Tab-separated table of C-alpha atoms in Angstrom:
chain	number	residue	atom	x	y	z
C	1	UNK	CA	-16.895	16.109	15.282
C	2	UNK	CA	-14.026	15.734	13.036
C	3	UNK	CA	-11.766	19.463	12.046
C	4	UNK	CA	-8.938	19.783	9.837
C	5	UNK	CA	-6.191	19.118	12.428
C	6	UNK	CA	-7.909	15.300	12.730
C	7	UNK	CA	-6.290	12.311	12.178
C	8	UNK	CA	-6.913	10.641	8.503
C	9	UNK	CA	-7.094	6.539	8.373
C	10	UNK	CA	-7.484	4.714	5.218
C	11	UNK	CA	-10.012	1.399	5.617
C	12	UNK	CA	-9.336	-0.945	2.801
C	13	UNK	CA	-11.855	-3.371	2.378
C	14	UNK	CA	-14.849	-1.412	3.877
C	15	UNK	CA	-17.997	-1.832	2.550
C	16	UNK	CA	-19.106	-4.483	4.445
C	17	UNK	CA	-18.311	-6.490	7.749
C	18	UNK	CA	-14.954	-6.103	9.581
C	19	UNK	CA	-13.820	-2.992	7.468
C	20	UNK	CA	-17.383	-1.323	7.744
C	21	UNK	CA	-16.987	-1.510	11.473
C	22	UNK	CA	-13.819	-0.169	11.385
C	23	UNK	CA	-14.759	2.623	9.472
C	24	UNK	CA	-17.475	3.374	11.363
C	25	UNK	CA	-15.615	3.073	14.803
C	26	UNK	CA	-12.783	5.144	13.605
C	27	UNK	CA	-15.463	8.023	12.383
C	28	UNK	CA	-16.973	7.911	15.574
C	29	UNK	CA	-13.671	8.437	17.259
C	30	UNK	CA	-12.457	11.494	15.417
C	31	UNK	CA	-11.061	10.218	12.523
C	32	UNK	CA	-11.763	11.443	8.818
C	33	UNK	CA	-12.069	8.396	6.994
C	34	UNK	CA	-11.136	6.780	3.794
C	35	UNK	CA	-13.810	4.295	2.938
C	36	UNK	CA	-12.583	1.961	0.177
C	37	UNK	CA	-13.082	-1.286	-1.648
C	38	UNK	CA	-14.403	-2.395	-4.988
C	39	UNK	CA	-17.900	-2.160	-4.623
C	40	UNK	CA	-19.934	0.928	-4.858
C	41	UNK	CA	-23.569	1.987	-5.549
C	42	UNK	CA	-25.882	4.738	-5.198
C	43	UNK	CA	-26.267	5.429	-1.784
C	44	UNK	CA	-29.313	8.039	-2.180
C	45	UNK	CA	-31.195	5.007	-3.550
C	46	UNK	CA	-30.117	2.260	-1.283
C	47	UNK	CA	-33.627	0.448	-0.419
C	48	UNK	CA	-34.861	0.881	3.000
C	49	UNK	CA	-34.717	0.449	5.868
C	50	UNK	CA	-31.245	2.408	6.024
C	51	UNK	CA	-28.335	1.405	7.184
C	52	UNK	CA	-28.940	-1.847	4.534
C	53	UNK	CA	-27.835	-4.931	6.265
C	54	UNK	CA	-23.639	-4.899	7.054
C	55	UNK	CA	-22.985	-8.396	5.208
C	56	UNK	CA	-24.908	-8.155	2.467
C	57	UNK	CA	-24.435	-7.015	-1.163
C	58	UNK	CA	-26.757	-3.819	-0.152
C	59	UNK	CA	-23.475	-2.656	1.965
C	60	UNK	CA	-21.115	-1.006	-0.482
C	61	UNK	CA	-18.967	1.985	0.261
C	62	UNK	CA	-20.708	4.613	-0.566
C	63	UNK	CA	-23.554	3.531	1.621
C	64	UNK	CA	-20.948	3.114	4.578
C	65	UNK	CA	-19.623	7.161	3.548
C	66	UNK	CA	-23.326	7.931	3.905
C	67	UNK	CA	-23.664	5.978	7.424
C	68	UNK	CA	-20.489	8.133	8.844
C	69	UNK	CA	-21.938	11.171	7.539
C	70	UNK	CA	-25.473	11.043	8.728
C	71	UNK	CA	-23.901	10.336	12.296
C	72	UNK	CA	-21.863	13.527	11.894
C	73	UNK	CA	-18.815	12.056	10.851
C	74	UNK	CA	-16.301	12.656	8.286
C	75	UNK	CA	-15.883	10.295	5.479
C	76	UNK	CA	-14.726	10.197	1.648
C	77	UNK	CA	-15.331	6.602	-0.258
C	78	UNK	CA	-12.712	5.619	-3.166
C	79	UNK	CA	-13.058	2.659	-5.575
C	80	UNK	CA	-10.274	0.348	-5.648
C	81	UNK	CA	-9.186	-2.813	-7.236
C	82	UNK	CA	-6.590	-3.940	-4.896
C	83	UNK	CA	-5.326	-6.577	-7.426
C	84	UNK	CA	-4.015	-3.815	-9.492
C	85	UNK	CA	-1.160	-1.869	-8.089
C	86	UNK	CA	-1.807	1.304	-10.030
C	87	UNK	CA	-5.493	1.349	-8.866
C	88	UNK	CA	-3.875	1.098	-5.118
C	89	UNK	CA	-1.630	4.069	-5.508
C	90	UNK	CA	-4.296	5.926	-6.936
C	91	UNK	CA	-6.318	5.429	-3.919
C	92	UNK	CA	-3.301	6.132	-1.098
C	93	UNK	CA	-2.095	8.889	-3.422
C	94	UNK	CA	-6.087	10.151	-2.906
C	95	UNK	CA	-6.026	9.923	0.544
C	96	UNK	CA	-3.070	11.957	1.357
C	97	UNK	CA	-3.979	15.083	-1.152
C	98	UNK	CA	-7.658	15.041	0.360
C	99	UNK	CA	-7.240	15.530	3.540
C	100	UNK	CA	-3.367	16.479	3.349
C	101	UNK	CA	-2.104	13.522	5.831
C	102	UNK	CA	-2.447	9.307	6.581
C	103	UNK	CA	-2.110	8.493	9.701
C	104	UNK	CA	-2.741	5.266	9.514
C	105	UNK	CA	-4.221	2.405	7.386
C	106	UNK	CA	-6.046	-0.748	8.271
C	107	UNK	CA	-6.253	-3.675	5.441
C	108	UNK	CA	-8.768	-5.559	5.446
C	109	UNK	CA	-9.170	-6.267	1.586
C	110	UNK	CA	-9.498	-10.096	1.008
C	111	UNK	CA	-10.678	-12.924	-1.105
C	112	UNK	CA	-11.785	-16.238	1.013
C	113	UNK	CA	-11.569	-19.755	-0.498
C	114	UNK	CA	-11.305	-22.454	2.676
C	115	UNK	CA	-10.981	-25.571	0.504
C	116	UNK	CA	-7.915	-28.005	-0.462
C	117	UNK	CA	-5.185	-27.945	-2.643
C	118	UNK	CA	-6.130	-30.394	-4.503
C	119	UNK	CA	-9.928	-28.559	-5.333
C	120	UNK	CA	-8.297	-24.977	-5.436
C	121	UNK	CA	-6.913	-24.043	-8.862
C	122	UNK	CA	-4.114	-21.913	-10.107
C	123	UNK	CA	-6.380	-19.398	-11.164
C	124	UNK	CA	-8.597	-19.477	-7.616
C	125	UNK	CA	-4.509	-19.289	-6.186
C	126	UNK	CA	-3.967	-16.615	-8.012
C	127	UNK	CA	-6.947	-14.409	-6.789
C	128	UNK	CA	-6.335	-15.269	-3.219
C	129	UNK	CA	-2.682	-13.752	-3.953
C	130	UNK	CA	-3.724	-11.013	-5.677
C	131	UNK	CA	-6.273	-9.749	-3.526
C	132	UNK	CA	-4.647	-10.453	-0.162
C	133	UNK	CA	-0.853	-10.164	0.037
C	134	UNK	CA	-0.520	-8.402	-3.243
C	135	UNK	CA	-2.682	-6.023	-2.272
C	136	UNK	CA	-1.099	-5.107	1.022
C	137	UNK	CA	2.179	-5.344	-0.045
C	138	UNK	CA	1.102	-2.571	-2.727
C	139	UNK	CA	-0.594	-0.218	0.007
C	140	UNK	CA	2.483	-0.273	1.900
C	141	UNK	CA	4.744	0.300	-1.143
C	142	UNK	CA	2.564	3.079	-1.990
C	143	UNK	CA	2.211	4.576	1.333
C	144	UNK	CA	6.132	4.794	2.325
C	145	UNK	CA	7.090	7.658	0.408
C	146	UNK	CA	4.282	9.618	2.065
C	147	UNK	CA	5.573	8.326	5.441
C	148	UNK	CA	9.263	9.283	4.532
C	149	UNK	CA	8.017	13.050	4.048
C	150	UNK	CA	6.253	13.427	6.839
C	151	UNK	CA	9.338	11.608	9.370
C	152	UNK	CA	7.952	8.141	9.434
C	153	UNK	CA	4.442	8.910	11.290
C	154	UNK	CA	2.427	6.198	9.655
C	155	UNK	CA	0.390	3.257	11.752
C	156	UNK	CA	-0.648	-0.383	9.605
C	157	UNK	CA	-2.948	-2.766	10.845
C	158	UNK	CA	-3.531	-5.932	9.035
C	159	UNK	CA	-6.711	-8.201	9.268
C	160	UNK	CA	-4.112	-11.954	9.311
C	161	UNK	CA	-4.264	-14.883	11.338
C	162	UNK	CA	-1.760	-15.670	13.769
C	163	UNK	CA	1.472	-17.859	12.170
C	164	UNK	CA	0.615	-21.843	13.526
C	165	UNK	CA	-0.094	-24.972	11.739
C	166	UNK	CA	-3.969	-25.690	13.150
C	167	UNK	CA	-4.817	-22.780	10.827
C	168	UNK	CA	-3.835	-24.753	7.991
C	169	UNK	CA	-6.220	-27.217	8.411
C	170	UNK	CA	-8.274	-27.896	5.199
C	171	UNK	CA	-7.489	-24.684	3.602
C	172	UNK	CA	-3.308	-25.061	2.899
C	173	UNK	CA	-3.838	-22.348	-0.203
C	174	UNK	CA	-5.652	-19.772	1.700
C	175	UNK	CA	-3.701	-20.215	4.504
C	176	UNK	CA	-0.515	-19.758	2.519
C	177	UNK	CA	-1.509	-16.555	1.361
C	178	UNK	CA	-2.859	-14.965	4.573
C	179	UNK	CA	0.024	-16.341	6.515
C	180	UNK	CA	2.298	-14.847	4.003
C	181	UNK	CA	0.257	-11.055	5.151
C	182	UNK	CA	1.311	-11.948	8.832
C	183	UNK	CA	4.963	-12.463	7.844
C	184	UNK	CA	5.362	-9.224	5.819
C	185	UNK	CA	3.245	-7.439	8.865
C	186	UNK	CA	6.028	-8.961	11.229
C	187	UNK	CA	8.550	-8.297	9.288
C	188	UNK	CA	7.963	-4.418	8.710
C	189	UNK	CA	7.430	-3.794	12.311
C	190	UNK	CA	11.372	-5.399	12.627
C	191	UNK	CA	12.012	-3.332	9.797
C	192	UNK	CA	10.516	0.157	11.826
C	193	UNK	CA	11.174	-0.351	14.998
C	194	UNK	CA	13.689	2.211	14.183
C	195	UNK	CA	10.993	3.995	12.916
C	196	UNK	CA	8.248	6.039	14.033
C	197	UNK	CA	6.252	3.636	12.328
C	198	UNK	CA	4.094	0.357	13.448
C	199	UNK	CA	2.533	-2.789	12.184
C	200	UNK	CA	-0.011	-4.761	13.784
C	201	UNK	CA	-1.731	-8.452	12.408
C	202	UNK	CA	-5.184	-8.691	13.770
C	203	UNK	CA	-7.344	-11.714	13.584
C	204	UNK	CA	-10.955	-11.588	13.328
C	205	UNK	CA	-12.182	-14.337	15.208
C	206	UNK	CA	-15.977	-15.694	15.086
C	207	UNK	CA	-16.968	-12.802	13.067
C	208	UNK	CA	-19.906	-13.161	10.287
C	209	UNK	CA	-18.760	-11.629	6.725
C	210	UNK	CA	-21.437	-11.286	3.939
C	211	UNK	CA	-19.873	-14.249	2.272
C	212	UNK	CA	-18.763	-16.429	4.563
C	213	UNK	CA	-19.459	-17.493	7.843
C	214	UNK	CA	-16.334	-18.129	10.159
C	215	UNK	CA	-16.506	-20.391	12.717
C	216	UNK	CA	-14.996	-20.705	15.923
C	217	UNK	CA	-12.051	-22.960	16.207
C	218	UNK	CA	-11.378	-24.784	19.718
């Protein structure tokens, strides 16, 4: 059972998989919850059986809102196109005059394309930036003045691989990009250690999204 003295995270990319889980875990640990991503429906109509299936299309976050609620959790959802920075201040700028605080923010917003450079075009590049590192480096942009009024109390985690070539492998582009999360992550938490304020990358490893299906690597 949540109250108004408990602490507020922001889930950004949560309407299905990874960030669904997340939400929900953090919900059933106390937290009021900001579910958001870019897809939303009607949750009161959602076919049954209810919850819908976590990687499918039928996940969206307002079904995920509902999911936290009906387990007597706290939740608000917000629709965000992380691409565009305006749209991500909007939502961080939400979160903070909702429930008057963020504590801390997981991103988990992405766009997956495991393929070559050679089959990957500029404008498949330039969703993969958008989406992934623009995105997060938006969030936190958009999240540090709240952080400097209330003396640096502010958590990150980020959903990037570890920094070593075997991730490269037959995906340079996407690698470039997510790689490119992990060294902003790693380079804030140098930045804050100062700071109240920490960064954590975590990789998903093995896990099933509703688009993709990640392997496990040996």
């Amino acid at each position: 059972m949540t109250k108004p003295s408990s602490p507020v995270a922001l889930v950004v990319g949560a309407s299905r998989g990874i960030g669904r889980q997340i939400a929900i875990d953090l919900a059933r640990h106390g937290y009021r919850v900001v579910v958001a991503a870019k897809t939303v429906s009607d949750a009161t109509k959602a076919t049954a059986p209810f919850p819908p299936d976590p990687n499918s299309n039928e996940s969206t976050i307002t079904t995920v809102v509902r999911e936290i609620k009906e387990a007597g959790g706290e939740a608000v959802a917000f629709q965000v196109d992380t691409r565009d920075s305006e749209s991500v201040k909007n939502m961080v700028d939400f979160t903070s005059r909702h429930y008057g605080s963020l504590d801390g923010i997981i991103y988990n917003s992405g766009a997956v394309w495991w393929s070559s450079v050679e089959k990957t075009s500029m404008k498949r590049f330039k969703l993969l930036r958008d989406v992934n590192i623009n995105g997060l480096y938006a969030t936190i942009q958009a999240a540090m003045p709240h952080w400097r009024q209330n003396g640096w109390k502010g958590r990150i985690i980020v959903v990037s691989p570890p920094i070593y070539s075997r991730f490269f492998r037959g995906k340079t582009a996407y690698a470039a990009i997510k790689v490119g999360m992990s060294v902003l992550t790693k380079g804030l938490a140098m930045d804050w250690k100062q700071r109240a304020n920490r960064t954590w990358p975590s990789r998903p490893y093995g896990l099933q999204w509703g688009f993709n299906q990640l392997r496990r690597q040996t």
